[in-house]
mmCIF file of C-alpha atoms and ligand atoms in Angstrom:
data_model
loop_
_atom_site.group_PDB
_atom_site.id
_atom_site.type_symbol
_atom_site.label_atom_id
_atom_site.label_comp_id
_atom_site.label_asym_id
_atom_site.label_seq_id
_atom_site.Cartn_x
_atom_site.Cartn_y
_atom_site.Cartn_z
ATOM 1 C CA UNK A 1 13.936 1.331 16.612
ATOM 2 C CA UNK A 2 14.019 -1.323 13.943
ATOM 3 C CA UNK A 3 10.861 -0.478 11.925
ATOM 4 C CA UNK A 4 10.759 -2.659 8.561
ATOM 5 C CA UNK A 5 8.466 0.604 6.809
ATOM 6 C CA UNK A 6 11.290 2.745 8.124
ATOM 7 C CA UNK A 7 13.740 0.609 6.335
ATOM 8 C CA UNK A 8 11.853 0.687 2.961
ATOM 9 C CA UNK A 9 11.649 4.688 3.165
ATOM 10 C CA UNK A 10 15.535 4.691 4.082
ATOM 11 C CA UNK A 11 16.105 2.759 1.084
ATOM 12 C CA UNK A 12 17.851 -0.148 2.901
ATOM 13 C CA UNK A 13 15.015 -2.349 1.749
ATOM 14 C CA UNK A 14 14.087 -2.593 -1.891
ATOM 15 C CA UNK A 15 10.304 -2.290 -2.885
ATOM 16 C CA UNK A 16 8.095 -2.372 -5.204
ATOM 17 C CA UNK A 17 7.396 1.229 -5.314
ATOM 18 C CA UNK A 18 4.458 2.794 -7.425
ATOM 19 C CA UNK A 19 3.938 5.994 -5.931
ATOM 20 C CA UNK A 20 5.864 8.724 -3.795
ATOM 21 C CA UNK A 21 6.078 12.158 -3.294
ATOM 22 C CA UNK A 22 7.831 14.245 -0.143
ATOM 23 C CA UNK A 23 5.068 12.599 2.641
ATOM 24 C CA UNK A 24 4.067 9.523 1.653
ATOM 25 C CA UNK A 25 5.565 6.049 -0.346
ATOM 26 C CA UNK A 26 2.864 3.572 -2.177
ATOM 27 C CA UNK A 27 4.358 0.271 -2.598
ATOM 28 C CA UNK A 28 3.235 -3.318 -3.521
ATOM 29 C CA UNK A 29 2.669 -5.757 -0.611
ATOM 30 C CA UNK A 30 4.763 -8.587 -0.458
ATOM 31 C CA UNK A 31 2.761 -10.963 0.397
ATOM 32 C CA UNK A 32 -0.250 -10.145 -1.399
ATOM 33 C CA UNK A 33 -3.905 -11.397 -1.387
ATOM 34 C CA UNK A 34 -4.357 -10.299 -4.633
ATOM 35 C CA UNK A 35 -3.092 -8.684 -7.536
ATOM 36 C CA UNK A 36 -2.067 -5.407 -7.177
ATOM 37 C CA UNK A 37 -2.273 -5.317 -3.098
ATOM 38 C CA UNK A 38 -0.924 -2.414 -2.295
ATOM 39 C CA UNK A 39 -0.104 -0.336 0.919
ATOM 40 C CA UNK A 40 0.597 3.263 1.566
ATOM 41 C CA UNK A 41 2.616 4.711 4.509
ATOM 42 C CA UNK A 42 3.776 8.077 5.672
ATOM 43 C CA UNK A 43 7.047 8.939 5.083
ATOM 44 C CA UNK A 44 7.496 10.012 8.958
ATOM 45 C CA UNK A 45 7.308 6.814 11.554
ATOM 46 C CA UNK A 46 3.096 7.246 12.972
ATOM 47 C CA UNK A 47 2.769 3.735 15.197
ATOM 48 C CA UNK A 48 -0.808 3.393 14.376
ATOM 49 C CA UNK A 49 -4.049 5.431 13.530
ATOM 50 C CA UNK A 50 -3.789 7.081 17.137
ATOM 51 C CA UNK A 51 -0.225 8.507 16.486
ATOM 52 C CA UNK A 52 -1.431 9.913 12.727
ATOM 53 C CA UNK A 53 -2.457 13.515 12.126
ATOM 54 C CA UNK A 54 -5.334 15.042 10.198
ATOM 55 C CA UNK A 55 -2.934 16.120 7.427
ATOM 56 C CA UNK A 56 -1.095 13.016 6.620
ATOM 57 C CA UNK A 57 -4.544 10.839 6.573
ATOM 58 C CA UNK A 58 -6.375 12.760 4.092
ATOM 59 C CA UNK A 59 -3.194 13.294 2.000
ATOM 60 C CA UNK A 60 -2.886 8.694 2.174
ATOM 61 C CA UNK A 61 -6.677 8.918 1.034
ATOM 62 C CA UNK A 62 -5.812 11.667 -1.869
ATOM 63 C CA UNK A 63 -3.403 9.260 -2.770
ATOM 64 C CA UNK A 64 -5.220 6.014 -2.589
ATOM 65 C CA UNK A 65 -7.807 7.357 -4.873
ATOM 66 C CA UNK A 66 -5.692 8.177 -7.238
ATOM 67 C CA UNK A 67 -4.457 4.568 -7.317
ATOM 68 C CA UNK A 68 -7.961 2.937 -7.588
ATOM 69 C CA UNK A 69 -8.026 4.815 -10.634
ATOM 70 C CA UNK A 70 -4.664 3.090 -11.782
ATOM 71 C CA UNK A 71 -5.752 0.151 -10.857
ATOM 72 C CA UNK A 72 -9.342 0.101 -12.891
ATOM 73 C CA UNK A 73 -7.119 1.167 -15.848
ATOM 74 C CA UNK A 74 -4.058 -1.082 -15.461
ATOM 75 C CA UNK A 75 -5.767 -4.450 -13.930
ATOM 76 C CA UNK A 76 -9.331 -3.697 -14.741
ATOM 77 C CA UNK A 77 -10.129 -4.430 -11.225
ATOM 78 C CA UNK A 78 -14.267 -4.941 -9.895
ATOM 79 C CA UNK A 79 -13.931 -3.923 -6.413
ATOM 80 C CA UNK A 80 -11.629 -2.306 -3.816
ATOM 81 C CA UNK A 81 -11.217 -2.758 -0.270
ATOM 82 C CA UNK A 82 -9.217 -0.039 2.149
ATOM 83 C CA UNK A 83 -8.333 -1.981 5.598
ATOM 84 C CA UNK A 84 -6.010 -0.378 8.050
ATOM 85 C CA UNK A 85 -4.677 -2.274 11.316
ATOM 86 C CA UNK A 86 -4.460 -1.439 14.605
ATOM 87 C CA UNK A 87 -3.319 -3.560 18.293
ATOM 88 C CA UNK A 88 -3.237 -6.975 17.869
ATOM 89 C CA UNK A 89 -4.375 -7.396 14.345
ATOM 90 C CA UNK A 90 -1.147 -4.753 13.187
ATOM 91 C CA UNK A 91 1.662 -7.103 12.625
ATOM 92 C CA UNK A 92 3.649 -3.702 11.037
ATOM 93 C CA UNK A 93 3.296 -1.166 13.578
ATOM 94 C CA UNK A 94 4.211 1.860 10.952
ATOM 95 C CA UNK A 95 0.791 3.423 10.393
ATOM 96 C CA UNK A 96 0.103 1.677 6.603
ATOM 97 C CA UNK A 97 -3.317 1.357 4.673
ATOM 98 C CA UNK A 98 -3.889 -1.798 2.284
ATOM 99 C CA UNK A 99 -5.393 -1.028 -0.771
ATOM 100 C CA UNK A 100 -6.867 -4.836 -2.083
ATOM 101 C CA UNK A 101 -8.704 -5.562 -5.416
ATOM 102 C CA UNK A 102 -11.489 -7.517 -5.900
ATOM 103 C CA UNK A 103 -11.726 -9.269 -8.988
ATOM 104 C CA UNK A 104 -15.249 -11.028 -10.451
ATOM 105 C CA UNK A 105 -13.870 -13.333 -11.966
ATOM 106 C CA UNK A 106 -10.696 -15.766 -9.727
ATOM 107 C CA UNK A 107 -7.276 -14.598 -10.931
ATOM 108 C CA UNK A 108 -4.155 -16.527 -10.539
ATOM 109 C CA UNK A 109 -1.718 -14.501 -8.360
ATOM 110 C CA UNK A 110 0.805 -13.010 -11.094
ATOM 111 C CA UNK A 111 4.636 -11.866 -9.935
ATOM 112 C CA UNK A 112 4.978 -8.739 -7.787
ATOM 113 C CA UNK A 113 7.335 -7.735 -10.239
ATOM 114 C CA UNK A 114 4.973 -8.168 -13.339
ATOM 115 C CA UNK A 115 1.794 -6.391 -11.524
ATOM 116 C CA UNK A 116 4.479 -3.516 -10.594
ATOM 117 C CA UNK A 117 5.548 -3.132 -14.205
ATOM 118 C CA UNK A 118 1.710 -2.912 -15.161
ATOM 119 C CA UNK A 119 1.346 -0.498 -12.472
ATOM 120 C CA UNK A 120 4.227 1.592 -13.174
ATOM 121 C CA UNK A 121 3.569 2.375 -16.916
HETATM 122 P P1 AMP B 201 -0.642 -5.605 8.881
HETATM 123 O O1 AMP B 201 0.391 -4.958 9.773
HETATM 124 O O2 AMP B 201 -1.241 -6.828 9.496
HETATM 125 O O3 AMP B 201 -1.682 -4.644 8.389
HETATM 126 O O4 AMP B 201 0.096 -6.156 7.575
HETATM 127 C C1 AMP B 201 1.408 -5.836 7.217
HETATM 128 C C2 AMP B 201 1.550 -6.109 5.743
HETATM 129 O O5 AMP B 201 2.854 -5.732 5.349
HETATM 130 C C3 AMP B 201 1.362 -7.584 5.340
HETATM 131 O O6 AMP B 201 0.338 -7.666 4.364
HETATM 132 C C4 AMP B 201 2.735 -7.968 4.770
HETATM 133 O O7 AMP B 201 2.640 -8.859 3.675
HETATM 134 C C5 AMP B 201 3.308 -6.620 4.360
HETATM 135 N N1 AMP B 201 4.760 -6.560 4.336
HETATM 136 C C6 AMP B 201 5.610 -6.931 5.328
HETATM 137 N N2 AMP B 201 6.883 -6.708 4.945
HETATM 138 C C7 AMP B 201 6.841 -6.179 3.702
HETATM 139 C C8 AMP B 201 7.832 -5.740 2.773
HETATM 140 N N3 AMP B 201 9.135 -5.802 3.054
HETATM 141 N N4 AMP B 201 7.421 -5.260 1.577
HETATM 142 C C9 AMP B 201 6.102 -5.205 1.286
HETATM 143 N N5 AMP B 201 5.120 -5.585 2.120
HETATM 144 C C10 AMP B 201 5.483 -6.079 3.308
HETATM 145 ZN ZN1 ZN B 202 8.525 3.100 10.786
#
């Protein structure tokens, strides 16, 4: 199986990591509608919110909280948005939950690599 997520987690594709412990990995999306987009995956290869277990979902949520909280404090963000894909709208398929600010006020789109040193301090 050639799972891009899987990849990331092996370590055979960088990212722009901000978070991980023994279950799950919190990295910056590539591609990302805002500033400081992230998403957070298991560590172990769950297809989609079907495949997921009680455990691993409220440990992702644990975790996403604590990164709204980095976010307020490190981009002074307004609003956050959790979306998580399933079927045809997944384009992954390695379970994964976005994480995406909301700003007030329109902000240009700064480097993954600067938002991730913000985020990493
Ligand atoms: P979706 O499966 O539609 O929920 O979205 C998958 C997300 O993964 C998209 O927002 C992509 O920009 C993001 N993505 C794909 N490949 C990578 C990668 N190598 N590193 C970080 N984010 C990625
Ligand atoms: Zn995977």
């Amino acid at each position: 199986m050639d799972c891009i997520f899987c990849r990331i987690i092996k370590g055979e594709i960088p990212s722009y990591t901000v978070y991980e412990d023994d279950t799950v990995k919190a990295f910056l999306d590539i591609n990302p509608d805002t500033n400081g987009h992230l998403l957070i995956i298991p560590k172990e290869h769950f297809k989609d919110l079907d495949s997921t277990n009680d455990t691993v979902l409220l440990h992702i949520f644990e975790v996403a909280r604590s990164l709204k909280k980095k976010l307020e404090e490190q981009l002074h963000i307004d609003g956050l948005t959790l979306i998580q894909n399933n079927g045809e709208v997944q384009e992954v398929k390695h379970f994964h939950l976005h994480l995406k600010p909301y700003y007030k006020e329109e902000q240009s789109l700064m480097k993954v690599e600067d938002v991730h040193s913000l985020l990493t301090k």
